[in-house]
mmCIF file of C-alpha atoms in Angstrom:
data_model
loop_
_atom_site.group_PDB
_atom_site.id
_atom_site.type_symbol
_atom_site.label_atom_id
_atom_site.label_comp_id
_atom_site.label_asym_id
_atom_site.label_seq_id
_atom_site.Cartn_x
_atom_site.Cartn_y
_atom_site.Cartn_z
ATOM 1 C CA MET S 1 11.350 2.104 13.446
ATOM 2 C CA LYS S 2 14.786 0.585 13.476
ATOM 3 C CA LYS S 3 16.012 -2.465 11.641
ATOM 4 C CA LYS S 4 18.396 -3.927 14.210
ATOM 5 C CA LEU S 5 20.234 -6.294 11.879
ATOM 6 C CA TYR S 6 20.661 -3.690 9.164
ATOM 7 C CA GLY S 7 21.840 -1.110 11.703
ATOM 8 C CA THR S 8 24.342 -3.520 13.214
ATOM 9 C CA ILE S 9 25.902 -4.164 9.805
ATOM 10 C CA CYS S 10 26.198 -0.421 9.209
ATOM 11 C CA LEU S 11 27.743 0.096 12.664
ATOM 12 C CA CYS S 12 30.307 -2.627 12.095
ATOM 13 C CA GLY S 13 31.259 -0.991 8.822
ATOM 14 C CA LEU S 14 31.807 2.342 10.533
ATOM 15 C CA VAL S 15 33.939 0.778 13.260
ATOM 16 C CA LEU S 16 36.061 -0.968 10.629
ATOM 17 C CA ILE S 17 36.619 2.351 8.826
ATOM 18 C CA VAL S 18 37.718 4.019 12.071
ATOM 19 C CA LEU S 19 40.102 1.161 12.883
ATOM 20 C CA CYS S 20 41.690 1.303 9.444
ATOM 21 C CA ALA S 21 42.130 5.060 9.735
ATOM 22 C CA CYS S 22 43.980 4.644 13.012
ATOM 23 C CA GLY S 23 46.510 2.270 11.423
ATOM 24 C CA LYS S 24 48.236 -0.633 13.163
ATOM 25 C CA ASN S 25 48.864 -0.381 16.887
ATOM 26 C CA THR S 26 51.546 -2.516 18.531
ATOM 27 C CA ASN S 27 50.109 -1.940 22.015
ATOM 28 C CA SER S 28 47.545 -4.297 23.504
ATOM 29 C CA GLU S 29 44.976 -1.512 23.619
ATOM 30 C CA VAL S 30 43.425 0.018 20.525
ATOM 31 C CA ASN S 31 42.265 3.613 20.558
ATOM 32 C CA VAL S 32 38.890 3.863 18.847
ATOM 33 C CA THR S 33 37.133 7.160 18.300
ATOM 34 C CA PRO S 34 33.632 6.956 19.831
ATOM 35 C CA ILE S 35 30.766 7.020 17.355
ATOM 36 C CA PRO S 36 28.408 9.896 18.213
ATOM 37 C CA ASP S 37 24.862 9.011 19.272
ATOM 38 C CA GLY S 38 22.553 8.741 16.279
ATOM 39 C CA LEU S 39 25.352 8.253 13.749
ATOM 40 C CA GLU S 40 24.312 4.654 13.148
ATOM 41 C CA SER S 41 20.797 5.795 12.237
ATOM 42 C CA GLU S 42 22.146 8.623 10.081
ATOM 43 C CA TYR S 43 24.372 6.219 8.151
ATOM 44 C CA GLU S 44 21.449 3.854 7.644
ATOM 45 C CA ARG S 45 19.254 6.624 6.246
ATOM 46 C CA ASN S 46 21.925 7.643 3.751
ATOM 47 C CA SER S 47 23.162 4.213 2.682
ATOM 48 C CA PRO S 48 23.464 3.487 -1.062
ATOM 49 C CA GLU S 49 20.487 1.135 -0.894
ATOM 50 C CA ILE S 50 18.293 3.805 0.657
ATOM 51 C CA GLU S 51 19.416 6.407 -1.872
ATOM 52 C CA LYS S 52 18.396 4.113 -4.731
ATOM 53 C CA LEU S 53 14.975 3.705 -3.163
ATOM 54 C CA ARG S 54 14.641 7.476 -2.751
ATOM 55 C CA GLU S 55 15.089 7.810 -6.500
ATOM 56 C CA LYS S 56 12.686 4.959 -7.276
ATOM 57 C CA TYR S 57 9.949 5.852 -4.760
ATOM 58 C CA PRO S 58 10.406 9.544 -3.862
ATOM 59 C CA GLU S 59 6.771 9.885 -2.752
ATOM 60 C CA TYR S 60 7.271 7.312 -0.001
ATOM 61 C CA PHE S 61 9.987 9.387 1.694
ATOM 62 C CA ALA S 62 8.030 12.663 1.957
ATOM 63 C CA LEU S 63 5.325 11.499 4.365
ATOM 64 C CA GLY S 64 4.334 12.868 7.742
ATOM 65 C CA THR S 65 4.013 10.448 10.662
ATOM 66 C CA PHE S 66 1.833 12.467 13.054
ATOM 67 C CA LYS S 67 -1.064 10.012 12.568
ATOM 68 C CA GLY S 68 1.092 7.016 11.762
ATOM 69 C CA LEU S 69 1.838 5.305 8.461
ATOM 70 C CA GLU S 70 -0.438 3.076 6.391
ATOM 71 C CA VAL S 71 1.128 0.217 4.428
ATOM 72 C CA TYR S 72 -1.190 -1.024 1.667
ATOM 73 C CA VAL S 73 -0.530 -4.590 0.573
ATOM 74 C CA TRP S 74 -1.897 -6.541 -2.379
ATOM 75 C CA GLN S 75 -0.982 -9.845 -3.961
ATOM 76 C CA MET S 76 -0.192 -10.478 -7.612
ATOM 77 C CA ALA S 77 0.184 -14.225 -6.955
ATOM 78 C CA GLU S 78 0.250 -16.591 -3.993
ATOM 79 C CA ASP S 79 3.768 -15.616 -2.923
ATOM 80 C CA ASP S 80 4.007 -12.280 -4.721
ATOM 81 C CA TYR S 81 3.231 -9.389 -2.348
ATOM 82 C CA ARG S 82 3.398 -5.712 -3.333
ATOM 83 C CA PHE S 83 3.395 -2.723 -0.985
ATOM 84 C CA GLY S 84 2.479 0.956 -1.124
ATOM 85 C CA LEU S 85 2.818 3.607 1.572
ATOM 86 C CA MET S 86 0.723 6.599 2.654
ATOM 87 C CA GLN S 87 0.667 8.778 5.721
ATOM 88 C CA GLY S 88 -2.075 8.130 8.242
ATOM 89 C CA THR S 89 -5.276 10.177 8.102
ATOM 90 C CA ASN S 90 -8.744 10.135 9.654
ATOM 91 C CA ARG S 91 -10.340 9.108 6.362
ATOM 92 C CA MET S 92 -10.276 6.161 4.020
ATOM 93 C CA LYS S 93 -8.167 6.651 0.930
ATOM 94 C CA THR S 94 -9.854 6.933 -2.462
ATOM 95 C CA LEU S 95 -9.506 4.360 -5.213
ATOM 96 C CA GLU S 96 -7.573 6.924 -7.277
ATOM 97 C CA GLU S 97 -5.040 7.375 -4.488
ATOM 98 C CA MET S 98 -4.559 3.642 -4.036
ATOM 99 C CA MET S 99 -4.333 3.001 -7.784
ATOM 100 C CA ALA S 100 -1.464 5.515 -7.906
ATOM 101 C CA LEU S 101 0.618 3.498 -5.427
ATOM 102 C CA LYS S 102 3.812 1.983 -6.817
ATOM 103 C CA GLY S 103 4.251 -1.672 -5.874
ATOM 104 C CA ALA S 104 7.408 -2.111 -3.807
ATOM 105 C CA THR S 105 8.684 -5.520 -2.720
ATOM 106 C CA SER S 106 8.677 -6.499 0.951
ATOM 107 C CA GLU S 107 12.454 -5.994 1.109
ATOM 108 C CA GLU S 108 12.168 -2.518 -0.415
ATOM 109 C CA MET S 109 9.308 -1.498 1.866
ATOM 110 C CA ALA S 110 11.146 -2.767 4.951
ATOM 111 C CA LEU S 111 14.091 -0.520 4.099
ATOM 112 C CA ILE S 112 11.805 2.443 3.373
ATOM 113 C CA LEU S 113 10.080 2.034 6.748
ATOM 114 C CA SER S 114 13.460 1.843 8.485
ATOM 115 C CA THR S 115 14.087 5.499 7.610
ATOM 116 C CA PHE S 116 11.111 6.752 9.649
ATOM 117 C CA ASP S 117 11.448 7.603 13.325
ATOM 118 C CA ILE S 118 8.185 5.924 14.325
ATOM 119 C CA GLU S 119 7.046 3.135 16.623
ATOM 120 C CA ASP S 120 6.058 -0.142 14.985
ATOM 121 C CA ARG S 121 2.629 0.031 16.661
ATOM 122 C CA ASP S 122 1.926 3.213 14.653
ATOM 123 C CA ILE S 123 2.438 1.429 11.325
ATOM 124 C CA PHE S 124 -0.789 -0.143 10.066
ATOM 125 C CA VAL S 125 -1.009 -2.911 7.476
ATOM 126 C CA ILE S 126 -4.037 -2.629 5.163
ATOM 127 C CA PRO S 127 -4.804 -5.476 2.733
ATOM 128 C CA TRP S 128 -6.310 -4.332 -0.546
ATOM 129 C CA GLN S 129 -7.715 -6.146 -3.573
ATOM 130 C CA ASN S 130 -5.939 -4.229 -6.329
ATOM 131 C CA PRO S 131 -8.025 -4.334 -9.546
ATOM 132 C CA ILE S 132 -4.896 -4.924 -11.638
ATOM 133 C CA SER S 133 -4.374 -8.293 -9.945
ATOM 134 C CA GLY S 134 -6.203 -11.460 -10.946
ATOM 135 C CA TYR S 135 -5.222 -13.106 -7.645
ATOM 136 C CA MET S 136 -8.189 -12.892 -5.275
ATOM 137 C CA VAL S 137 -7.620 -12.489 -1.539
ATOM 138 C CA THR S 138 -10.702 -13.577 0.413
ATOM 139 C CA ASP S 139 -12.318 -11.974 3.469
ATOM 140 C CA ASP S 140 -11.380 -15.007 5.560
ATOM 141 C CA MET S 141 -7.737 -14.550 4.642
ATOM 142 C CA VAL S 142 -7.423 -10.885 5.593
ATOM 143 C CA LYS S 143 -9.489 -11.237 8.775
ATOM 144 C CA ASP S 144 -7.164 -13.980 10.016
ATOM 145 C CA PRO S 145 -4.661 -12.384 12.477
ATOM 146 C CA GLU S 146 -2.006 -14.722 11.113
ATOM 147 C CA TYR S 147 -2.300 -13.118 7.672
ATOM 148 C CA ILE S 148 -1.524 -9.637 9.008
ATOM 149 C CA GLY S 149 1.073 -11.092 11.356
ATOM 150 C CA ASN S 150 2.980 -12.750 8.523
ATOM 151 C CA ILE S 151 3.009 -9.517 6.557
ATOM 152 C CA ARG S 152 4.324 -7.577 9.546
ATOM 153 C CA ILE S 153 7.082 -10.167 9.876
ATOM 154 C CA MET S 154 7.959 -9.658 6.185
ATOM 155 C CA LEU S 155 8.386 -5.949 6.893
ATOM 156 C CA GLY S 156 10.370 -6.430 10.092
ATOM 157 C CA LEU S 157 7.594 -4.958 12.247
ATOM 158 C CA ASP S 158 6.909 -5.978 15.823
ATOM 159 C CA LEU S 159 3.780 -7.977 16.601
ATOM 160 C CA ASP S 160 1.427 -6.704 19.300
ATOM 161 C CA GLU S 161 -0.479 -9.107 21.502
ATOM 162 C CA GLU S 162 -3.579 -6.992 21.019
ATOM 163 C CA GLN S 163 -4.493 -5.427 17.715
ATOM 164 C CA PRO S 164 -4.468 -1.601 17.933
ATOM 165 C CA PRO S 165 -7.906 -0.010 17.375
ATOM 166 C CA LYS S 166 -6.732 1.735 14.227
ATOM 167 C CA GLN S 167 -5.655 -1.587 12.727
ATOM 168 C CA GLU S 168 -9.235 -2.769 13.135
ATOM 169 C CA GLU S 169 -10.348 0.309 11.205
ATOM 170 C CA ALA S 170 -7.693 -0.431 8.595
ATOM 171 C CA ASP S 171 -9.060 -3.947 8.137
ATOM 172 C CA ALA S 172 -12.447 -2.424 7.266
ATOM 173 C CA MET S 173 -10.827 -0.963 4.147
ATOM 174 C CA TYR S 174 -10.964 -4.411 2.583
ATOM 175 C CA ASP S 175 -14.743 -4.530 3.002
ATOM 176 C CA ARG S 176 -15.241 -1.453 0.843
ATOM 177 C CA ILE S 177 -15.913 -2.236 -2.817
ATOM 178 C CA PRO S 178 -15.875 0.500 -5.497
ATOM 179 C CA VAL S 179 -19.372 0.946 -6.963
ATOM 180 C CA VAL S 180 -20.969 3.141 -9.649
ATOM 181 C CA ARG S 181 -24.599 3.838 -10.581
ATOM 182 C CA VAL S 182 -25.504 3.761 -14.280
ATOM 183 C CA ASN S 183 -29.078 3.870 -15.635
ATOM 184 C CA GLY S 184 -30.503 3.251 -12.189
ATOM 185 C CA LYS S 185 -28.374 0.152 -11.541
ATOM 186 C CA LEU S 186 -25.445 -0.377 -9.204
ATOM 187 C CA TYR S 187 -22.291 -1.879 -10.697
ATOM 188 C CA TYR S 188 -19.609 -3.247 -8.353
ATOM 189 C CA ASP S 189 -15.910 -3.747 -9.027
ATOM 190 C CA THR S 190 -15.109 -7.396 -9.782
ATOM 191 C CA GLY S 191 -11.347 -7.040 -9.393
ATOM 192 C CA ARG S 192 -10.965 -8.217 -13.000
ATOM 193 C CA GLU S 193 -9.253 -6.472 -15.888
ATOM 194 C CA SER S 194 -11.083 -6.582 -19.220
ATOM 195 C CA THR S 195 -9.821 -9.006 -21.862
ATOM 196 C CA ILE S 196 -11.635 -7.330 -24.766
ATOM 197 C CA SER S 197 -9.421 -6.391 -27.715
ATOM 198 C CA GLY S 198 -10.215 -4.253 -30.737
ATOM 199 C CA ARG S 199 -12.658 -2.154 -28.771
ATOM 200 C CA CYS S 200 -14.558 0.837 -30.156
ATOM 201 C CA GLY S 201 -12.950 4.160 -29.330
ATOM 202 C CA ASN S 202 -16.215 5.878 -28.371
ATOM 203 C CA MET S 203 -17.382 5.915 -24.753
ATOM 204 C CA ASP S 204 -20.966 5.031 -23.850
ATOM 205 C CA GLY S 205 -20.862 7.377 -20.872
ATOM 206 C CA GLU S 206 -18.722 9.061 -18.224
ATOM 207 C CA ILE S 207 -18.697 9.170 -14.424
ATOM 208 C CA THR S 208 -19.505 12.806 -13.711
ATOM 209 C CA SER S 209 -19.872 12.966 -9.911
ATOM 210 C CA THR S 210 -18.689 11.190 -6.790
ATOM 211 C CA VAL S 211 -19.681 10.551 -3.186
ATOM 212 C CA ASP S 212 -17.650 9.565 -0.141
ATOM 213 C CA GLU S 213 -15.997 6.167 -0.465
ATOM 214 C CA THR S 214 -18.156 4.820 2.376
ATOM 215 C CA GLU S 215 -21.426 5.784 0.637
ATOM 216 C CA ILE S 216 -23.537 4.226 -2.098
ATOM 217 C CA PRO S 217 -24.058 6.410 -5.210
ATOM 218 C CA THR S 218 -27.611 7.753 -5.536
ATOM 219 C CA LYS S 219 -27.439 9.421 -8.959
ATOM 220 C CA ASP S 220 -26.708 8.089 -12.415
ATOM 221 C CA ASN S 221 -23.072 8.326 -13.547
ATOM 222 C CA GLN S 222 -21.977 8.698 -9.920
ATOM 223 C CA SER S 223 -19.359 6.586 -8.121
ATOM 224 C CA ASN S 224 -17.723 6.323 -4.712
ATOM 225 C CA PHE S 225 -14.176 6.316 -6.120
ATOM 226 C CA GLY S 226 -13.909 9.462 -8.256
ATOM 227 C CA SER S 227 -15.170 11.089 -11.438
ATOM 228 C CA GLY S 228 -13.980 11.782 -14.964
ATOM 229 C CA PHE S 229 -13.712 8.116 -15.987
ATOM 230 C CA GLY S 230 -15.268 6.940 -19.254
ATOM 231 C CA TYR S 231 -17.090 3.634 -19.542
ATOM 232 C CA GLN S 232 -18.524 1.225 -22.104
ATOM 233 C CA TYR S 233 -21.253 -1.384 -21.757
ATOM 234 C CA GLY S 234 -20.032 -4.963 -21.536
ATOM 235 C CA ALA S 235 -21.586 -8.414 -21.795
ATOM 236 C CA ASP S 236 -23.844 -10.037 -19.172
ATOM 237 C CA ASP S 237 -24.954 -6.781 -17.552
ATOM 238 C CA THR S 238 -21.490 -5.371 -16.919
ATOM 239 C CA ILE S 239 -19.806 -2.079 -17.650
ATOM 240 C CA GLU S 240 -16.105 -1.551 -18.232
ATOM 241 C CA ILE S 241 -14.488 1.581 -16.831
ATOM 242 C CA TYR S 242 -11.272 3.081 -18.164
ATOM 243 C CA MET S 243 -8.891 4.105 -15.352
ATOM 244 C CA ASN S 244 -5.124 4.593 -15.405
ATOM 245 C CA GLU S 245 -4.917 3.311 -18.991
ATOM 246 C CA THR S 246 -6.637 0.049 -18.052
ATOM 247 C CA TRP S 247 -10.213 -1.248 -18.480
ATOM 248 C CA PHE S 248 -11.816 -2.706 -15.333
ATOM 249 C CA VAL S 249 -14.970 -4.826 -15.226
ATOM 250 C CA PHE S 250 -17.899 -3.825 -12.978
ATOM 251 C CA GLU S 251 -20.938 -6.103 -12.632
ATOM 252 C CA CYS S 252 -24.550 -5.318 -11.737
ATOM 253 C CA ARG S 253 -25.635 -6.365 -8.215
ATOM 254 C CA GLU S 254 -29.013 -4.742 -7.759
ATOM 255 C CA GLU S 255 -29.777 -7.028 -4.814
ATOM 256 C CA SER S 256 -26.936 -5.346 -2.847
ATOM 257 C CA GLU S 257 -28.530 -1.898 -3.003
#
């Protein structure tokens, strides 16, 4: 994907350097050394801004593009969008993988994407309700084509008249809610972070097994987002699970089983 405006600025800079190197010419014609094909793209990929991003988000620059790229987006507030990047696969990503994503701004992600030699139609935008955010994005919002379209515009991506099939699959990611079974009950992620302070240091239990993220756990202490997480019982038939140094609230929804 190419950022035309950014590339044009870089190209103009290169031409200016070449002109200065040639010095003043009293003739009406100016001899300019041709810029080799691909040099504009090479300059863009090695610009100071890109190098800073390589240091800040090194994991986002070491991705394969054979099956496209997946841009995960979540909101921290109404106008505060954050972005993570993973290479495309034939499976849904786990909660652990998504929780490990660093939140880049739209400007940063647009520059990161500009370094990949990939068609815009092979870059898929996937909305995600990040548990660390108290700002709730509804189903109606993410299923509205305008929502995805606005995000693609933020990232400088082309808009297709028809949504690619894989984008439809990507939208299904939002429908998946992390769930765990404890004492015969199913507890679903609420998207809320616990506000309890002065908590006891002892765990009431631990998630010891996991199933595929598209499945419902069938055994106690089993989840569809990973294992090894400790939990404590909360108020009003909730449990609070400790992940990535944060406590997240899960509520019982037996009727959804």
